[in-house]
Amino acid sequence: MLAQFVGNLLQVAGPVSISGEELMTPPPQHSGADAAANTALVQQNTQAYAEQLVGTFKNMARIIGELPQTQGSAEETDLRISRLQAQSAALHKEVQEQLSIAETKLCQVQDTYATVARAQLDSKLLLASGVEGV
């Protein structure tokens, strides 16, 4: 939004001397009708940008107001953080244990499937060799 505002401002407004030095390129001179239209456009855009800016600040204030309020002293906050970290560590340990169990079961299932696949392949080979021998 700000970049759009600055871009439009640069298009509509001409250069202005800040400390009295001469401008390298003089601002374009507009005729009476062009100057009035240009001024009206600048006022229109300024009003629209001001409304956007106010709306954005109101939204930011609303979002900040919705943030949870911290309660208690710094020590209580530190204690709560410590508890949460301990809980996180315990949950991490439990997840790692469950992952280890799952990986073991996966290896067992893969071994079982490999055994079944070997047995089926062997039986098909036996059948094929028995058919050829007949």
XYZ file of N, CA and C in Angstrom:
402
model
N 0.822 -1.173 0.000
C 0.000 0.000 0.000
C 0.877 1.251 0.000
N 1.899 1.277 0.841
C 2.770 2.444 0.916
C 3.527 2.644 -0.392
N 3.996 1.545 -0.989
C 4.728 1.654 -2.246
C 3.816 2.212 -3.342
N 2.570 1.761 -3.352
C 1.617 2.268 -4.341
C 1.375 3.762 -4.114
N 1.238 4.154 -2.849
C 1.013 5.556 -2.507
C 2.185 6.415 -2.978
N 3.401 5.976 -2.662
C 4.594 6.751 -3.050
C 4.713 6.801 -4.569
N 4.443 5.684 -5.254
C 4.519 5.673 -6.706
C 3.538 6.646 -7.339
N 2.307 6.617 -6.854
C 1.302 7.553 -7.387
C 1.651 8.995 -7.037
N 2.169 9.211 -5.852
C 2.551 10.564 -5.458
C 3.665 11.092 -6.362
N 4.623 10.228 -6.697
C 5.707 10.645 -7.585
C 5.196 10.968 -8.983
N 4.153 10.252 -9.421
C 3.592 10.522 -10.743
C 2.844 11.845 -10.761
N 2.080 12.108 -9.703
C 1.179 13.256 -9.700
C 1.891 14.528 -9.245
N 2.676 14.438 -8.197
C 3.325 15.626 -7.647
C 4.681 15.831 -8.308
N 4.990 17.039 -8.563
C 6.272 17.356 -9.173
C 7.355 17.454 -8.117
N 8.616 17.582 -8.530
C 9.707 17.703 -7.575
C 9.643 19.034 -6.835
N 10.093 19.020 -5.584
C 10.069 20.219 -4.750
C 11.450 20.389 -4.140
N 11.909 21.618 -4.093
C 13.198 21.912 -3.491
C 13.050 21.860 -1.972
N 13.956 21.140 -1.320
C 13.859 20.988 0.128
C 14.588 22.119 0.842
N 15.790 22.401 0.426
C 16.581 23.407 1.145
C 16.891 24.629 0.282
N 16.063 24.876 -0.707
C 16.227 26.072 -1.519
C 17.148 25.917 -2.708
N 17.752 24.752 -2.890
C 18.631 24.583 -4.039
C 17.792 24.495 -5.315
N 18.455 24.759 -6.434
C 17.738 24.703 -7.703
C 17.506 23.253 -8.087
N 16.366 23.013 -8.716
C 16.032 21.673 -9.164
C 16.741 21.389 -10.474
N 17.174 20.165 -10.643
C 17.863 19.803 -11.875
C 16.896 19.845 -13.050
N 15.697 19.365 -12.822
C 14.672 19.455 -13.861
C 13.492 20.192 -13.264
N 13.105 21.281 -13.884
C 11.992 22.048 -13.314
C 10.693 21.236 -13.396
N 9.798 21.453 -12.453
C 8.529 20.730 -12.494
C 7.743 21.122 -13.738
N 6.969 20.194 -14.282
C 6.202 20.519 -15.483
C 5.140 21.570 -15.158
N 4.957 22.475 -16.089
C 3.944 23.518 -15.935
C 2.651 23.040 -16.593
N 1.583 23.093 -15.841
C 0.288 22.666 -16.366
C -0.550 23.887 -16.698
N -1.384 23.721 -17.715
C -2.314 24.801 -18.044
C -3.388 24.834 -16.963
N -4.251 25.801 -17.010
C -5.276 25.992 -15.984
C -6.165 24.774 -15.793
N -6.668 24.208 -16.891
C -7.576 23.052 -16.802
C -6.811 21.827 -16.314
N -5.572 21.645 -16.817
C -4.757 20.505 -16.390
C -4.402 20.616 -14.912
N -4.079 21.824 -14.467
C -3.705 22.028 -13.069
C -4.894 21.730 -12.158
N -6.083 22.149 -12.553
C -7.280 21.898 -11.739
C -7.579 20.402 -11.688
N -7.462 19.736 -12.841
C -7.708 18.291 -12.881
C -6.657 17.561 -12.055
N -5.405 18.014 -12.161
C -4.313 17.404 -11.409
C -4.538 17.588 -9.904
N -4.947 18.774 -9.495
C -5.212 19.048 -8.082
C -6.370 18.192 -7.582
N -7.404 18.060 -8.372
C -8.548 17.234 -7.978
C -8.136 15.774 -7.838
N -7.306 15.309 -8.769
C -6.833 13.924 -8.712
C -5.978 13.691 -7.469
N -5.113 14.659 -7.163
C -4.265 14.543 -5.975
C -5.131 14.493 -4.722
N -6.154 15.359 -4.651
C -7.029 15.364 -3.477
C -7.812 14.060 -3.362
N -8.286 13.546 -4.483
C -9.019 12.279 -4.492
C -8.124 11.141 -4.003
N -6.929 11.058 -4.573
C -6.000 10.002 -4.185
C -5.584 10.139 -2.721
N -5.367 11.372 -2.287
C -4.973 11.593 -0.899
C -6.061 11.113 0.045
N -7.300 11.415 -0.275
C -8.419 10.967 0.565
C -8.498 9.445 0.585
N -8.357 8.811 -0.567
C -8.427 7.345 -0.634
C -7.275 6.715 0.151
N -6.074 7.267 0.020
C -4.927 6.714 0.745
C -5.080 6.920 2.245
N -5.598 8.081 2.635
C -5.813 8.346 4.062
C -6.817 7.354 4.639
N -7.884 7.062 3.909
C -8.879 6.089 4.379
C -8.267 4.695 4.482
N -7.455 4.319 3.487
C -6.782 3.024 3.543
C -5.835 2.947 4.737
N -5.102 4.018 4.950
C -4.147 4.054 6.048
C -4.849 3.954 7.397
N -5.918 4.693 7.572
C -6.680 4.644 8.822
C -7.276 3.258 9.014
N -7.822 2.672 7.956
C -8.380 1.321 8.049
C -7.326 0.299 8.435
N -6.142 0.423 7.853
C -5.058 -0.503 8.179
C -4.639 -0.354 9.632
N -4.522 0.881 10.109
C -4.140 1.085 11.514
C -5.215 0.568 12.459
N -6.482 0.733 12.101
C -7.566 0.201 12.942
C -7.509 -1.321 12.990
N -7.244 -1.945 11.838
C -7.111 -3.410 11.821
C -5.938 -3.859 12.672
N -4.815 -3.146 12.574
C -3.654 -3.505 13.385
C -3.967 -3.352 14.870
N -4.654 -2.291 15.240
C -5.012 -2.079 16.648
C -5.948 -3.182 17.126
N -6.875 -3.607 16.273
C -7.796 -4.690 16.632
C -7.038 -5.992 16.829
N -6.111 -6.293 15.926
C -5.325 -7.525 16.032
C -4.454 -7.495 17.282
N -3.845 -6.357 17.565
C -3.021 -6.232 18.773
C -3.891 -6.395 20.010
N -5.103 -5.851 19.973
C -6.023 -5.992 21.099
C -6.453 -7.429 21.322
N -6.454 -8.244 20.267
C -6.857 -9.644 20.389
C -5.734 -10.542 20.887
N -4.518 -10.027 20.953
C -3.411 -10.831 21.459
C -3.657 -11.166 22.926
N -3.273 -12.361 23.349
C -3.498 -12.710 24.754
C -2.637 -11.837 25.669
N -3.234 -11.453 26.758
C -2.529 -10.624 27.728
C -1.664 -11.507 28.617
N -0.465 -11.057 28.882
C 0.385 -11.799 29.798
C -0.051 -11.463 31.217
N -0.159 -12.499 32.008
C -0.590 -12.301 33.389
C 0.532 -12.727 34.308
N 0.668 -12.026 35.395
C 1.659 -12.399 36.380
C 2.989 -11.717 36.148
N 3.901 -12.063 37.026
C 5.229 -11.450 36.989
C 6.133 -12.193 36.010
N 7.314 -11.677 35.877
C 8.297 -12.307 34.988
C 8.663 -13.696 35.495
N 8.724 -13.858 36.833
C 9.051 -15.165 37.409
C 7.975 -16.191 37.075
N 6.710 -15.767 37.156
C 5.613 -16.680 36.814
C 5.657 -17.061 35.345
N 5.977 -16.095 34.519
C 6.088 -16.367 33.084
C 7.229 -17.348 32.820
N 8.357 -17.131 33.494
C 9.503 -18.047 33.340
C 9.141 -19.452 33.816
N 8.412 -19.528 34.931
C 7.994 -20.825 35.452
C 7.065 -21.527 34.463
N 6.136 -20.765 33.889
C 5.212 -21.339 32.895
C 5.979 -21.822 31.663
N 6.968 -21.055 31.239
C 7.786 -21.457 30.090
C 8.557 -22.722 30.417
N 9.107 -22.802 31.634
C 9.848 -24.003 32.044
C 8.946 -25.227 32.031
N 7.726 -25.069 32.537
C 6.779 -26.189 32.525
C 6.455 -26.621 31.105
N 6.229 -25.648 30.250
C 5.914 -25.975 28.856
C 7.101 -26.662 28.174
N 8.310 -26.228 28.471
C 9.482 -26.870 27.892
C 9.629 -28.302 28.399
N 9.363 -28.508 29.702
C 9.423 -29.860 30.260
C 8.359 -30.747 29.628
N 7.167 -30.201 29.462
C 6.083 -30.956 28.821
C 6.463 -31.290 27.375
N 7.048 -30.332 26.689
C 7.475 -30.562 25.306
C 8.538 -31.650 25.242
N 9.484 -31.637 26.181
C 10.542 -32.653 26.202
C 9.951 -34.036 26.467
N 8.991 -34.115 27.401
C 8.355 -35.400 27.700
C 7.582 -35.917 26.493
N 6.869 -35.031 25.827
C 6.125 -35.441 24.625
C 7.081 -35.857 23.513
N 8.189 -35.167 23.383
C 9.187 -35.525 22.374
C 9.732 -36.924 22.643
N 10.014 -37.209 23.914
C 10.522 -38.532 24.289
C 9.488 -39.609 23.968
N 8.219 -39.316 24.279
C 7.154 -40.288 23.998
C 7.006 -40.517 22.495
N 7.085 -39.457 21.718
C 6.978 -39.588 20.261
C 8.149 -40.416 19.725
N 9.350 -40.185 20.252
C 10.508 -40.956 19.810
C 10.341 -42.442 20.142
N 9.798 -42.734 21.343
C 9.558 -44.128 21.717
C 8.546 -44.773 20.776
N 7.458 -44.054 20.484
C 6.434 -44.588 19.583
C 6.996 -44.770 18.178
N 7.854 -43.851 17.763
C 8.487 -43.969 16.451
C 9.369 -45.215 16.393
N 10.109 -45.458 17.452
C 10.966 -46.644 17.507
C 10.130 -47.920 17.429
N 9.027 -47.957 18.175
C 8.131 -49.122 18.137
C 7.563 -49.304 16.732
N 7.144 -48.193 16.112
C 6.569 -48.264 14.767
C 7.601 -48.745 13.754
N 8.843 -48.278 13.880
C 9.880 -48.720 12.947
C 10.163 -50.209 13.108
N 10.141 -50.707 14.354
C 10.342 -52.138 14.603
C 9.224 -52.947 13.964
N 7.991 -52.485 14.159
C 6.844 -53.195 13.574
C 6.902 -53.157 12.053
N 7.337 -52.031 11.502
C 7.460 -51.918 10.052
C 8.480 -52.919 9.525
N 9.600 -53.061 10.201
C 10.615 -54.041 9.781
C 10.057 -55.457 9.844
N 9.285 -55.748 10.889
C 8.681 -57.075 11.011
C 7.710 -57.334 9.862
N 6.897 -56.336 9.539
C 5.923 -56.487 8.448
C 6.660 -56.663 7.124
N 7.719 -55.890 6.903
C 8.482 -56.018 5.662
C 9.121 -57.403 5.558
N 9.644 -57.917 6.671
C 10.217 -59.263 6.667
C 9.151 -60.308 6.355
N 7.968 -60.132 6.937
C 6.875 -61.074 6.679
C 6.474 -61.051 5.210
N 6.337 -59.864 4.658
C 5.993 -59.762 3.231
C 7.081 -60.375 2.356
N 8.338 -60.166 2.719
C 9.436 -60.750 1.944
C 9.369 -62.270 1.990
N 9.053 -62.831 3.166
C 8.935 -64.280 3.304
C 7.778 -64.802 2.464
N 6.647 -64.131 2.515
C 5.478 -64.542 1.723
C 5.796 -64.444 0.234
N 6.453 -63.365 -0.181
C 6.785 -63.194 -1.595
C 7.738 -64.295 -2.057
N 8.755 -64.629 -1.218
C 9.674 -65.708 -1.559
C 8.943 -67.041 -1.688
N 8.035 -67.294 -0.751
C 7.290 -68.556 -0.776
C 6.419 -68.642 -2.029
N 5.764 -67.575 -2.396
C 4.938 -67.585 -3.603
C 5.801 -67.767 -4.845
N 6.915 -67.085 -4.892
C 7.813 -67.208 -6.036
C 8.348 -68.645 -6.143
N 8.739 -69.213 -4.994
C 9.227 -70.592 -4.997
C 8.149 -71.566 -5.456
N 6.911 -71.337 -4.989
C 5.829 -72.253 -5.389
C 5.534 -72.116 -6.880
N 5.611 -70.918 -7.420
C 5.386 -70.743 -8.856
C 6.514 -71.380 -9.652
N 7.736 -71.268 -9.156
C 8.863 -71.894 -9.835
C 8.749 -73.412 -9.795
N 8.297 -73.961 -8.644
C 8.101 -75.400 -8.545
C 7.021 -75.874 -9.511
N 5.938 -75.109 -9.571
C 4.847 -75.474 -10.479
C 5.328 -75.399 -11.928
N 6.110 -74.351 -12.239
C 6.596 -74.205 -13.595
C 7.570 -75.308 -13.949
N 8.431 -75.690 -13.039
C 9.376 -76.769 -13.332
C 8.663 -78.124 -13.382
N 7.585 -78.291 -12.591
C 6.813 -79.536 -12.629
C 6.049 -79.674 -13.921
N 5.581 -78.558 -14.469
C 4.841 -78.585 -15.717
C 5.800 -78.911 -16.860
N 7.011 -78.381 -16.797
C 7.983 -78.632 -17.850
C 8.463 -80.088 -17.819
N 8.526 -80.643 -16.604
C 9.015 -82.019 -16.482
C 7.991 -83.043 -16.957
N 6.742 -82.722 -17.057
C 5.674 -83.657 -17.439
C 5.639 -83.874 -18.886
